[in-house]
Structure formats: C-alpha cells, structure tokens
Amino acid sequence: MLRIVLSLTAGGLFGGGLMLSGMTDTARVQGWLDIFGRWDPTLAFVMGGALLPMALAWRLAEGRRPAAGGRFPAPPRAELDQRLILGSLLFGIGWGLAGLCPGPAMASLSYGGWQGAVFLAAMACGMMAAPRLSRHLDRRAANA
Amino acid sequence: MDAEWIRGLAGGILIGLGGAVYLLGNGRIMGASGILGGLLDGSGRSTAVERLAFLAGVFTVPLLIGTFADGTPETHITSNAAVLILAGLLVGVGTRAANGCTSGHGVCGISRLSLRGIAATAAFMFAGILTLAVMRRLLGVI
C-alpha cells in the first residue's frame, strides 16, 4: 500500500511540475530546441530546478534503504552503447517534431485533445515495437 | 519573461521532488518512458499497480489544476496527424531502446552524474535541435 501511495504522490508531483513549468506546452519545448529561431531558455530553469532535489536524493540514498523496502538501484554503468545513443537520437527527432516527451505526452491526455491522444497511441505502438529493434541492435553489437 | 523562469524553476523543483519521492520511497528511478513501457511490453507486470498509480498521478494533477485553478493548460500540439504519428513512434521506439527519456536520463541520470544519462541527454538534445533547425528553419514543415 505504501508503495502505491508513494507512486501516486511521485506521479502527482511530476504531473504538477510539468504543468507549472510549462512543459505541457509544446511551443515552449520546441522553443527551447529552436536555437536558430526565437530561443526560449525556460527549459534550462526547469532542468536546473529538477536536478536540485534529485541530486540531494541520491546523496540521501547513500548507506540507506528505500522507505518502502527493497534496494536502491545499482550504481550507473559507465559504458556507452549503440542502443543508448541511437535510441536517444530517434527520441530527440520525435521530441523536436512534436514537442512532446513521454511525461507530458501522458499528462496531455487531460488537456491535449485528439492530438494528444493520437501522439500517445503512436508512442505506445513505438514502445511495444522497441524490443524488436533493441534485440536487432544487440545482435549486431554481439557480432561486431 | 521573469515570471516564466520562476514558474519553470518552481515546476522543475516539483518534478525533481517527484523523482526524489520515487527514489527514496520506492527505491526506483523515475522514468516516464520506463514506467509506461514496462506496462505495455509486460516487463513490468510485477510492479503494474505502482506503475498505474504513478501514471494516475501524472494524468490527474494537471486535470485537477486545469479544472479548478487557472483553466486548461496552454498547449500548441500540432494538428498534423502525420507529424503526430511519426513523432510518437520515434519517441516510443527511441526511449525504450535507450532505456530512458528526459525524466530518467535527463533528471535522474544527470543528477547522479551517470555517464549514460549525460550522453543520452546530449544525444536527444542534439537531435531535437537539429530537427527544429531542419524542419522549421530550413524546410518550414513544422
């Protein structure tokens, strides 16, 4: 039960933060990426604001256990691979095209009209197709 | 302009607090693509209820604010269905292949100085900037 309440709280803070920061507005996100046009620096403040409590949380996690039990995630891996970079590049193209990343896309169901729903449906299809692409890239990497 | 950066900073802090609650409470990295993707491909079946609770929060709070506070949030989502579908597919495939998006790699990864998080963020920012430069400034398509 505690895990569910904490998840709901985290999701609520995330959704509220997306809305307050303006990340629910695709024009704002595209404005951040549009450095050759009318550049909108707001996302830098959003990112900066989000990194503060998160960096503190990683520090607080050291030597402790999660409140609802279990373990903290293992230390991050250091090696970069093709899947990480290629996947991120594909994501970036889609992010630029529509101005939506997964968080705001989910929040957009409540305010984004049919456009938000179409994007979300396409994103869900992409997510279900992704394991095939990932396996293909992993095989190629293994053969290389 | 100054009101906007303050809202951006305040909203960002809320996003980071969400990540902090998810980490310190449940011991998990708050990644929007991973939480949804794990439900869709079945890999997150054992934690499905938690995932749904998170998504309920993401969806409900903007809905409540929109209903009771200052009206529907402003957005400019394109009405070009082809762009929406292509962009959605790319975001879905890309974030799952890379195991993360702006929240997982950008917020949670960079804040623990993960090389993978920093590299992923640099890659998707680069691709996004290039997309706007080509599709908006060069071709005028979006």
Short mmCIF file of N, CA and C in Angstrom, two decimals, chain A residues 3-4 6-8 10-21 24-28 30 32-37 42 45-47 49-51 53-55 57-58 66-68 71-81 83-84 87-98 100-103 106-107 109-112 114-115 118-119 122-124 126-128 130 133-134, chain B residues 4-5 7-27 29-30 32-33 36 40 49-50 53-55 57-59 61-63 65 72-79 83-99 101-102 105-108 111-112 114-116 119-120 123-125 127-129 131-133 136-137 142:
data_model
loop_
_atom_site.label_atom_id
_atom_site.label_comp_id
_atom_site.label_asym_id
_atom_site.label_seq_id
_atom_site.Cartn_x
_atom_site.Cartn_y
_atom_site.Cartn_z
N ARG A 3 3.83 1.64 -1.14
CA ARG A 3 4.46 1.80 -2.46
C ARG A 3 3.50 2.49 -3.43
N ILE A 4 2.22 2.13 -3.32
CA ILE A 4 1.23 2.69 -4.24
C ILE A 4 1.00 4.17 -3.94
N LEU A 6 3.10 6.19 -2.48
CA LEU A 6 4.31 6.92 -2.86
C LEU A 6 4.37 7.11 -4.38
N SER A 7 3.97 6.09 -5.13
CA SER A 7 3.96 6.21 -6.60
C SER A 7 2.98 7.28 -7.05
N LEU A 8 1.81 7.26 -6.44
CA LEU A 8 0.79 8.26 -6.79
C LEU A 8 1.29 9.67 -6.47
N ALA A 10 4.48 10.64 -6.22
CA ALA A 10 5.56 10.99 -7.15
C ALA A 10 4.97 11.40 -8.50
N GLY A 11 4.00 10.63 -8.99
CA GLY A 11 3.37 10.95 -10.26
C GLY A 11 2.65 12.29 -10.21
N GLY A 12 1.99 12.56 -9.09
CA GLY A 12 1.28 13.83 -8.93
C GLY A 12 2.24 15.01 -8.92
N LEU A 13 3.36 14.88 -8.20
CA LEU A 13 4.37 15.95 -8.17
C LEU A 13 4.93 16.16 -9.58
N PHE A 14 5.20 15.04 -10.26
CA PHE A 14 5.73 15.10 -11.61
C PHE A 14 4.74 15.82 -12.55
N GLY A 15 3.48 15.39 -12.52
CA GLY A 15 2.46 15.99 -13.39
C GLY A 15 2.24 17.46 -13.07
N GLY A 16 2.19 17.79 -11.76
CA GLY A 16 2.02 19.19 -11.36
C GLY A 16 3.21 20.03 -11.80
N GLY A 17 4.40 19.46 -11.66
CA GLY A 17 5.62 20.16 -12.07
C GLY A 17 5.66 20.40 -13.57
N LEU A 18 5.25 19.40 -14.33
CA LEU A 18 5.22 19.57 -15.79
C LEU A 18 4.30 20.72 -16.17
N MET A 19 3.16 20.79 -15.48
CA MET A 19 2.19 21.81 -15.82
C MET A 19 2.65 23.19 -15.38
N LEU A 20 3.13 23.29 -14.12
CA LEU A 20 3.57 24.60 -13.61
C LEU A 20 4.73 25.14 -14.43
N SER A 21 5.66 24.26 -14.83
CA SER A 21 6.84 24.70 -15.55
C SER A 21 6.55 25.06 -17.00
N THR A 24 4.07 21.30 -20.46
CA THR A 24 2.89 20.76 -21.15
C THR A 24 2.61 21.54 -22.43
N ASP A 25 3.32 22.66 -22.62
CA ASP A 25 3.11 23.45 -23.84
C ASP A 25 4.19 23.09 -24.86
N THR A 26 3.75 22.48 -25.96
CA THR A 26 4.72 22.02 -26.97
C THR A 26 5.51 23.18 -27.56
N ALA A 27 4.89 24.37 -27.62
CA ALA A 27 5.59 25.53 -28.19
C ALA A 27 6.80 25.90 -27.33
N ARG A 28 6.66 25.70 -26.01
CA ARG A 28 7.75 26.02 -25.09
C ARG A 28 8.92 25.05 -25.28
N GLN A 30 9.54 23.18 -27.99
CA GLN A 30 10.15 23.40 -29.30
C GLN A 30 10.94 24.71 -29.31
N TRP A 32 12.69 25.83 -26.91
CA TRP A 32 13.98 25.52 -26.27
C TRP A 32 14.94 24.90 -27.28
N LEU A 33 14.40 24.07 -28.17
CA LEU A 33 15.24 23.39 -29.15
C LEU A 33 15.52 24.27 -30.38
N ASP A 34 14.74 25.33 -30.53
CA ASP A 34 14.82 26.16 -31.74
C ASP A 34 15.88 27.24 -31.56
N ILE A 35 17.14 26.81 -31.46
CA ILE A 35 18.19 27.80 -31.13
C ILE A 35 18.50 28.73 -32.30
N PHE A 36 18.06 28.35 -33.51
CA PHE A 36 18.29 29.25 -34.66
C PHE A 36 17.08 30.14 -34.91
N GLY A 37 16.06 30.03 -34.06
CA GLY A 37 14.88 30.87 -34.20
C GLY A 37 14.72 31.74 -32.97
N THR A 42 13.51 28.76 -21.05
CA THR A 42 12.82 28.31 -19.82
C THR A 42 13.20 26.89 -19.40
N PHE A 45 15.82 26.32 -16.83
CA PHE A 45 15.44 26.53 -15.43
C PHE A 45 14.68 25.31 -14.89
N VAL A 46 13.87 24.72 -15.76
CA VAL A 46 13.13 23.52 -15.35
C VAL A 46 14.13 22.41 -15.01
N MET A 47 15.08 22.20 -15.92
CA MET A 47 16.09 21.16 -15.71
C MET A 47 16.90 21.44 -14.45
N GLY A 49 16.06 23.24 -11.87
CA GLY A 49 15.20 23.06 -10.70
C GLY A 49 15.01 21.60 -10.36
N ALA A 50 14.87 20.76 -11.38
CA ALA A 50 14.62 19.33 -11.15
C ALA A 50 15.88 18.62 -10.63
N LEU A 51 17.05 19.10 -11.07
CA LEU A 51 18.29 18.43 -10.66
C LEU A 51 18.60 18.64 -9.18
N PRO A 53 16.62 18.80 -6.16
CA PRO A 53 16.15 17.79 -5.21
C PRO A 53 16.62 16.38 -5.56
N MET A 54 16.81 16.13 -6.85
CA MET A 54 17.21 14.78 -7.27
C MET A 54 18.65 14.49 -6.85
N ALA A 55 19.52 15.48 -7.00
CA ALA A 55 20.92 15.28 -6.60
C ALA A 55 20.98 15.05 -5.09
N ALA A 57 18.59 13.78 -3.31
CA ALA A 57 18.01 12.45 -3.04
C ALA A 57 19.06 11.35 -3.22
N TRP A 58 19.90 11.46 -4.25
CA TRP A 58 20.96 10.44 -4.45
C TRP A 58 21.91 10.44 -3.26
N PRO A 66 15.43 2.10 0.79
CA PRO A 66 14.19 2.82 0.44
C PRO A 66 13.14 2.69 1.55
N ALA A 67 12.33 3.73 1.73
CA ALA A 67 11.34 3.75 2.81
C ALA A 67 10.37 2.57 2.71
N ALA A 68 10.02 2.18 1.48
CA ALA A 68 9.04 1.09 1.31
C ALA A 68 9.72 -0.26 1.14
N ARG A 71 15.75 -2.34 -2.43
CA ARG A 71 17.09 -1.77 -2.52
C ARG A 71 17.11 -0.60 -3.48
N PHE A 72 18.11 0.25 -3.32
CA PHE A 72 18.29 1.33 -4.28
C PHE A 72 18.91 0.77 -5.56
N PRO A 73 18.74 1.48 -6.67
CA PRO A 73 19.30 0.99 -7.94
C PRO A 73 20.82 0.87 -7.84
N ALA A 74 21.37 -0.07 -8.59
CA ALA A 74 22.82 -0.27 -8.63
C ALA A 74 23.48 0.99 -9.18
N PRO A 75 24.75 1.20 -8.87
CA PRO A 75 25.46 2.36 -9.44
C PRO A 75 25.36 2.33 -10.97
N PRO A 76 25.35 3.51 -11.60
CA PRO A 76 25.17 3.54 -13.05
C PRO A 76 26.33 2.88 -13.78
N ARG A 77 25.99 2.20 -14.90
CA ARG A 77 27.04 1.62 -15.72
C ARG A 77 27.81 2.75 -16.42
N ALA A 78 29.03 2.49 -16.78
CA ALA A 78 29.84 3.54 -17.38
C ALA A 78 29.89 3.45 -18.90
N GLU A 79 29.65 2.23 -19.44
CA GLU A 79 29.90 2.09 -20.89
C GLU A 79 28.70 2.59 -21.72
N LEU A 80 29.03 3.24 -22.81
CA LEU A 80 28.01 3.72 -23.73
C LEU A 80 27.88 2.69 -24.84
N ASP A 81 26.65 2.49 -25.33
CA ASP A 81 26.49 1.56 -26.43
C ASP A 81 25.60 2.17 -27.51
N ARG A 83 22.76 1.19 -28.71
CA ARG A 83 21.34 1.28 -28.39
C ARG A 83 21.02 2.57 -27.67
N LEU A 84 21.87 2.94 -26.72
CA LEU A 84 21.65 4.16 -25.93
C LEU A 84 21.67 5.38 -26.83
N GLY A 87 18.97 5.14 -29.87
CA GLY A 87 17.64 5.33 -29.30
C GLY A 87 17.41 6.78 -28.90
N SER A 88 18.41 7.39 -28.28
CA SER A 88 18.27 8.78 -27.84
C SER A 88 18.15 9.72 -29.03
N LEU A 89 18.90 9.42 -30.11
CA LEU A 89 18.80 10.27 -31.30
C LEU A 89 17.39 10.17 -31.91
N LEU A 90 16.85 8.95 -32.00
CA LEU A 90 15.49 8.78 -32.54
C LEU A 90 14.49 9.52 -31.67
N PHE A 91 14.63 9.36 -30.37
CA PHE A 91 13.75 10.06 -29.44
C PHE A 91 13.84 11.57 -29.66
N GLY A 92 15.05 12.08 -29.81
CA GLY A 92 15.24 13.53 -29.98
C GLY A 92 14.56 14.06 -31.23
N ILE A 93 14.58 13.27 -32.30
CA ILE A 93 13.92 13.70 -33.54
C ILE A 93 12.40 13.81 -33.29
N GLY A 94 11.84 12.79 -32.65
CA GLY A 94 10.40 12.81 -32.36
C GLY A 94 10.03 13.93 -31.39
N TRP A 95 10.89 14.15 -30.41
CA TRP A 95 10.69 15.21 -29.41
C TRP A 95 10.66 16.57 -30.10
N GLY A 96 11.59 16.77 -31.03
CA GLY A 96 11.64 18.03 -31.76
C GLY A 96 10.43 18.21 -32.67
N LEU A 97 10.03 17.13 -33.34
CA LEU A 97 8.92 17.21 -34.29
C LEU A 97 7.63 17.65 -33.62
N ALA A 98 7.31 17.05 -32.47
CA ALA A 98 6.01 17.32 -31.85
C ALA A 98 6.12 18.15 -30.57
N LEU A 100 6.78 16.92 -27.66
CA LEU A 100 6.30 16.10 -26.52
C LEU A 100 7.30 15.00 -26.20
N CYS A 101 7.62 14.84 -24.91
CA CYS A 101 8.36 13.67 -24.46
C CYS A 101 7.37 12.81 -23.65
N PRO A 102 7.75 11.63 -23.21
CA PRO A 102 6.75 10.71 -22.63
C PRO A 102 5.95 11.27 -21.45
N GLY A 103 6.57 11.98 -20.52
CA GLY A 103 5.82 12.50 -19.36
C GLY A 103 4.69 13.43 -19.78
N MET A 106 1.81 11.78 -21.57
CA MET A 106 0.81 11.12 -20.74
C MET A 106 -0.10 12.15 -20.08
N ALA A 107 0.51 13.25 -19.60
CA ALA A 107 -0.30 14.30 -18.98
C ALA A 107 -1.24 14.93 -20.00
N LEU A 109 -3.15 13.75 -22.04
CA LEU A 109 -4.47 13.12 -22.21
C LEU A 109 -5.58 13.98 -21.59
N SER A 110 -5.21 14.76 -20.55
CA SER A 110 -6.24 15.55 -19.88
C SER A 110 -6.45 16.91 -20.51
N TYR A 111 -5.56 17.35 -21.38
CA TYR A 111 -5.73 18.69 -21.94
C TYR A 111 -5.38 18.77 -23.43
N GLY A 112 -4.82 17.71 -24.00
CA GLY A 112 -4.26 17.80 -25.35
C GLY A 112 -5.22 17.50 -26.48
N TRP A 114 -7.64 15.58 -29.21
CA TRP A 114 -7.38 14.37 -30.00
C TRP A 114 -5.91 14.28 -30.40
N GLN A 115 -5.26 15.45 -30.51
CA GLN A 115 -3.85 15.43 -30.93
C GLN A 115 -2.99 14.70 -29.89
N VAL A 118 -3.65 10.95 -30.15
CA VAL A 118 -3.00 10.32 -31.32
C VAL A 118 -1.51 10.12 -31.05
N PHE A 119 -0.87 11.16 -30.50
CA PHE A 119 0.55 11.05 -30.20
C PHE A 119 0.80 9.92 -29.21
N ALA A 122 0.45 6.50 -30.81
CA ALA A 122 1.62 6.19 -31.66
C ALA A 122 2.82 5.86 -30.78
N MET A 123 2.98 6.63 -29.69
CA MET A 123 4.10 6.38 -28.78
C MET A 123 3.99 4.98 -28.16
N ALA A 124 2.77 4.59 -27.79
CA ALA A 124 2.57 3.26 -27.21
C ALA A 124 2.94 2.18 -28.23
N GLY A 126 5.10 2.49 -30.65
CA GLY A 126 6.57 2.52 -30.74
C GLY A 126 7.20 1.78 -29.57
N MET A 127 6.64 1.97 -28.39
CA MET A 127 7.20 1.31 -27.20
C MET A 127 7.05 -0.20 -27.29
N MET A 128 5.94 -0.66 -27.88
CA MET A 128 5.74 -2.11 -27.98
C MET A 128 6.63 -2.71 -29.08
N ALA A 130 9.61 -1.54 -29.77
CA ALA A 130 11.01 -1.27 -29.43
C ALA A 130 11.83 -2.52 -29.10
N LEU A 133 13.62 -3.86 -32.11
CA LEU A 133 14.76 -3.05 -32.54
C LEU A 133 15.94 -3.26 -31.59
N SER A 134 15.63 -3.27 -30.29
CA SER A 134 16.70 -3.44 -29.31
C SER A 134 17.42 -4.76 -29.50
N GLU B 4 8.06 33.66 -16.11
CA GLU B 4 8.16 32.36 -16.75
C GLU B 4 9.34 31.55 -16.23
N TRP B 5 10.46 32.21 -16.01
CA TRP B 5 11.59 31.42 -15.50
C TRP B 5 11.36 30.99 -14.06
N ARG B 7 8.38 30.26 -12.79
CA ARG B 7 7.48 29.09 -12.91
C ARG B 7 8.24 27.87 -13.39
N GLY B 8 9.15 28.09 -14.32
CA GLY B 8 9.97 26.97 -14.82
C GLY B 8 10.78 26.35 -13.70
N LEU B 9 11.42 27.22 -12.91
CA LEU B 9 12.25 26.73 -11.80
C LEU B 9 11.39 26.02 -10.75
N ALA B 10 10.25 26.63 -10.40
CA ALA B 10 9.37 26.02 -9.39
C ALA B 10 8.82 24.69 -9.89
N GLY B 11 8.40 24.66 -11.15
CA GLY B 11 7.88 23.41 -11.72
C GLY B 11 8.97 22.35 -11.78
N GLY B 12 10.18 22.79 -12.12
CA GLY B 12 11.31 21.86 -12.16
C GLY B 12 11.56 21.24 -10.79
N ILE B 13 11.49 22.08 -9.74
CA ILE B 13 11.71 21.56 -8.38
C ILE B 13 10.65 20.52 -8.04
N LEU B 14 9.40 20.75 -8.46
CA LEU B 14 8.34 19.75 -8.23
C LEU B 14 8.66 18.45 -8.96
N ILE B 15 9.13 18.55 -10.19
CA ILE B 15 9.50 17.36 -10.96
C ILE B 15 10.60 16.59 -10.23
N GLY B 16 11.61 17.35 -9.75
CA GLY B 16 12.70 16.72 -9.02
C GLY B 16 12.23 16.10 -7.71
N LEU B 17 11.27 16.75 -7.05
CA LEU B 17 10.72 16.18 -5.81
C LEU B 17 10.00 14.88 -6.10
N GLY B 18 9.29 14.84 -7.24
CA GLY B 18 8.63 13.60 -7.65
C GLY B 18 9.65 12.48 -7.79
N GLY B 19 10.76 12.79 -8.45
CA GLY B 19 11.83 11.81 -8.61
C GLY B 19 12.42 11.40 -7.28
N ALA B 20 12.55 12.37 -6.36
CA ALA B 20 13.13 12.09 -5.04
C ALA B 20 12.22 11.18 -4.23
N VAL B 21 10.91 11.43 -4.30
CA VAL B 21 9.94 10.58 -3.58
C VAL B 21 9.99 9.16 -4.13
N TYR B 22 10.06 9.05 -5.45
CA TYR B 22 10.07 7.73 -6.10
C TYR B 22 11.34 6.96 -5.74
N LEU B 23 12.45 7.69 -5.67
CA LEU B 23 13.72 7.03 -5.34
C LEU B 23 13.79 6.67 -3.85
N LEU B 24 13.61 7.67 -2.98
CA LEU B 24 13.78 7.43 -1.55
C LEU B 24 12.66 6.57 -0.99
N GLY B 25 11.48 6.66 -1.60
CA GLY B 25 10.35 5.86 -1.13
C GLY B 25 10.39 4.45 -1.68
N ASN B 26 10.35 4.34 -3.00
CA ASN B 26 10.22 3.02 -3.63
C ASN B 26 11.55 2.45 -4.13
N GLY B 27 12.60 3.25 -4.04
CA GLY B 27 13.91 2.74 -4.48
C GLY B 27 14.01 2.58 -5.98
N ILE B 29 14.10 4.46 -10.06
CA ILE B 29 14.40 5.66 -10.84
C ILE B 29 13.13 6.10 -11.58
N MET B 30 12.76 7.35 -11.39
CA MET B 30 11.54 7.85 -12.03
C MET B 30 11.80 8.14 -13.50
N ALA B 32 9.63 8.30 -17.03
CA ALA B 32 8.26 8.23 -17.58
C ALA B 32 8.16 7.14 -18.64
N SER B 33 9.16 7.03 -19.52
CA SER B 33 9.07 6.04 -20.60
C SER B 33 9.17 4.62 -20.04
N LEU B 36 5.74 3.59 -18.23
CA LEU B 36 4.68 3.24 -19.19
C LEU B 36 5.10 2.03 -20.03
N LEU B 40 3.38 -1.73 -21.02
CA LEU B 40 2.95 -2.07 -22.38
C LEU B 40 3.59 -3.36 -22.88
N VAL B 49 0.79 -2.28 -10.50
CA VAL B 49 -0.09 -1.39 -9.73
C VAL B 49 0.63 -0.08 -9.40
N GLU B 50 1.90 -0.20 -8.99
CA GLU B 50 2.69 1.01 -8.73
C GLU B 50 2.78 1.89 -9.96
N ALA B 53 -0.42 3.64 -10.59
CA ALA B 53 -0.61 4.72 -9.61
C ALA B 53 0.19 5.95 -10.01
N PHE B 54 1.43 5.72 -10.46
CA PHE B 54 2.25 6.84 -10.90
C PHE B 54 1.58 7.56 -12.07
N LEU B 55 1.15 6.78 -13.06
CA LEU B 55 0.51 7.37 -14.24
C LEU B 55 -0.77 8.10 -13.87
N GLY B 57 -1.30 9.69 -11.14
CA GLY B 57 -0.88 10.99 -10.61
C GLY B 57 -0.51 11.96 -11.72
N VAL B 58 0.25 11.46 -12.70
CA VAL B 58 0.70 12.31 -13.81
C VAL B 58 -0.50 12.88 -14.56
N PHE B 59 -1.52 12.05 -14.73
CA PHE B 59 -2.69 12.45 -15.51
C PHE B 59 -3.64 13.31 -14.69
N VAL B 61 -3.28 15.22 -11.75
CA VAL B 61 -2.95 16.54 -11.20
C VAL B 61 -3.13 17.65 -12.24
N PRO B 62 -2.60 17.50 -13.47
CA PRO B 62 -2.90 18.56 -14.47
C PRO B 62 -4.39 18.69 -14.73
N LEU B 63 -5.11 17.58 -14.69
CA LEU B 63 -6.57 17.63 -14.91
C LEU B 63 -7.24 18.44 -13.80
N ILE B 65 -5.79 20.65 -11.74
CA ILE B 65 -5.38 22.06 -11.81
C ILE B 65 -6.15 22.74 -12.93
N THR B 72 -7.68 25.18 -18.57
CA THR B 72 -6.90 24.18 -19.30
C THR B 72 -5.51 24.71 -19.58
N PRO B 73 -4.48 23.87 -19.35
CA PRO B 73 -3.13 24.35 -19.66
C PRO B 73 -2.99 24.69 -21.14
N GLU B 74 -2.21 25.73 -21.38
CA GLU B 74 -2.00 26.14 -22.76
C GLU B 74 -1.09 25.14 -23.46
N THR B 75 -1.44 24.76 -24.67
CA THR B 75 -0.53 23.92 -25.44
C THR B 75 -0.71 24.24 -26.91
N HIS B 76 0.25 23.81 -27.69
CA HIS B 76 0.22 24.07 -29.13
C HIS B 76 0.51 22.79 -29.90
N ILE B 77 -0.08 21.68 -29.47
CA ILE B 77 0.17 20.42 -30.16
C ILE B 77 -0.31 20.54 -31.61
N THR B 78 0.54 20.10 -32.52
CA THR B 78 0.19 20.20 -33.94
C THR B 78 -1.06 19.38 -34.27
N SER B 79 -1.80 19.82 -35.27
CA SER B 79 -2.97 19.06 -35.72
C SER B 79 -2.63 18.24 -36.96
N VAL B 83 2.59 14.12 -38.68
CA VAL B 83 3.68 14.53 -37.79
C VAL B 83 3.49 13.90 -36.41
N LEU B 84 2.25 13.91 -35.92
CA LEU B 84 1.96 13.34 -34.59
C LEU B 84 2.31 11.85 -34.54
N ILE B 85 1.92 11.12 -35.59
CA ILE B 85 2.15 9.68 -35.59
C ILE B 85 3.63 9.36 -35.72
N LEU B 86 4.30 10.04 -36.66
CA LEU B 86 5.74 9.81 -36.84
C LEU B 86 6.50 10.16 -35.56
N ALA B 87 6.18 11.32 -34.98
CA ALA B 87 6.86 11.75 -33.77
C ALA B 87 6.59 10.78 -32.62
N GLY B 88 5.36 10.34 -32.48
CA GLY B 88 5.01 9.41 -31.41
C GLY B 88 5.76 8.10 -31.54
N LEU B 89 5.81 7.57 -32.76
CA LEU B 89 6.54 6.31 -32.98
C LEU B 89 8.02 6.46 -32.62
N LEU B 90 8.62 7.56 -33.07
CA LEU B 90 10.05 7.79 -32.81
C LEU B 90 10.31 7.92 -31.31
N VAL B 91 9.44 8.68 -30.62
CA VAL B 91 9.62 8.85 -29.17
C VAL B 91 9.46 7.51 -28.46
N GLY B 92 8.47 6.71 -28.90
CA GLY B 92 8.24 5.42 -28.25
C GLY B 92 9.39 4.45 -28.47
N VAL B 93 9.79 4.27 -29.71
CA VAL B 93 10.89 3.34 -30.01
C VAL B 93 12.19 3.83 -29.38
N GLY B 94 12.46 5.12 -29.56
CA GLY B 94 13.75 5.66 -29.11
C GLY B 94 13.93 5.58 -27.61
N THR B 95 12.89 5.97 -26.85
CA THR B 95 13.06 5.99 -25.40
C THR B 95 13.18 4.58 -24.83
N ARG B 96 12.51 3.60 -25.47
CA ARG B 96 12.62 2.23 -24.96
C ARG B 96 13.97 1.62 -25.32
N ALA B 97 14.42 1.89 -26.55
CA ALA B 97 15.73 1.37 -26.96
C ALA B 97 16.82 1.96 -26.06
N ALA B 98 16.70 3.24 -25.74
CA ALA B 98 17.72 3.92 -24.94
C ALA B 98 17.50 3.73 -23.44
N ASN B 99 16.41 3.04 -23.07
CA ASN B 99 16.09 2.82 -21.66
C ASN B 99 15.88 4.11 -20.88
N CYS B 101 14.22 8.57 -20.98
CA CYS B 101 13.89 9.79 -21.72
C CYS B 101 14.35 11.00 -20.91
N THR B 102 13.62 12.10 -21.01
CA THR B 102 14.02 13.33 -20.32
C THR B 102 14.00 13.17 -18.80
N HIS B 105 16.83 9.70 -17.98
CA HIS B 105 18.22 10.04 -18.28
C HIS B 105 18.53 11.49 -17.90
N GLY B 106 17.62 12.40 -18.28
CA GLY B 106 17.86 13.83 -18.07
C GLY B 106 17.88 14.19 -16.60
N VAL B 107 16.80 13.93 -15.89
CA VAL B 107 16.71 14.37 -14.49
C VAL B 107 17.42 13.39 -13.55
N CYS B 108 17.03 12.12 -13.61
CA CYS B 108 17.58 11.16 -12.64
C CYS B 108 19.01 10.75 -12.97
N SER B 111 21.61 13.86 -12.48
CA SER B 111 21.75 14.24 -11.07
C SER B 111 22.63 13.25 -10.29
N ARG B 112 22.85 12.03 -10.84
CA ARG B 112 23.79 11.13 -10.16
C ARG B 112 25.08 11.03 -10.97
N SER B 114 25.60 10.14 -13.99
CA SER B 114 25.74 8.94 -14.79
C SER B 114 26.20 9.32 -16.20
N LEU B 115 27.28 8.68 -16.65
CA LEU B 115 27.80 8.97 -17.98
C LEU B 115 26.76 8.66 -19.05
N ARG B 116 26.03 7.54 -18.85
CA ARG B 116 25.00 7.16 -19.81
C ARG B 116 23.87 8.19 -19.86
N ALA B 119 25.22 11.29 -21.67
CA ALA B 119 25.39 11.05 -23.11
C ALA B 119 24.02 10.96 -23.79
N ALA B 120 23.06 10.28 -23.16
CA ALA B 120 21.73 10.18 -23.75
C ALA B 120 21.09 11.55 -23.87
N ALA B 123 22.59 13.45 -26.64
CA ALA B 123 22.16 12.92 -27.94
C ALA B 123 20.74 13.37 -28.29
N PHE B 124 19.81 13.29 -27.32
CA PHE B 124 18.44 13.68 -27.71
C PHE B 124 18.28 15.19 -27.84
N MET B 125 19.09 15.97 -27.09
CA MET B 125 19.06 17.42 -27.28
C MET B 125 19.61 17.79 -28.66
N ALA B 127 19.69 15.91 -31.35
CA ALA B 127 18.75 15.50 -32.39
C ALA B 127 17.55 16.44 -32.43
N GLY B 128 17.09 16.88 -31.27
CA GLY B 128 15.95 17.80 -31.23
C GLY B 128 16.29 19.15 -31.84
N ILE B 129 17.46 19.67 -31.51
CA ILE B 129 17.90 20.96 -32.06
C ILE B 129 18.05 20.86 -33.57
N THR B 131 16.53 18.76 -35.54
CA THR B 131 15.20 18.60 -36.13
C THR B 131 14.51 19.95 -36.30
N LEU B 132 14.58 20.79 -35.27
CA LEU B 132 13.97 22.11 -35.39
C LEU B 132 14.68 22.94 -36.45
N ALA B 133 16.01 22.86 -36.47
CA ALA B 133 16.78 23.65 -37.44
C ALA B 133 16.39 23.27 -38.87
N ARG B 136 11.98 23.23 -39.24
CA ARG B 136 11.32 24.53 -39.09
C ARG B 136 12.05 25.62 -39.84
N ARG B 137 13.34 25.76 -39.56
CA ARG B 137 14.07 26.90 -40.13
C ARG B 137 14.44 26.70 -41.59
N ILE B 142 7.39 22.25 -39.88
CA ILE B 142 6.69 22.20 -38.59
C ILE B 142 6.67 23.59 -37.94
#
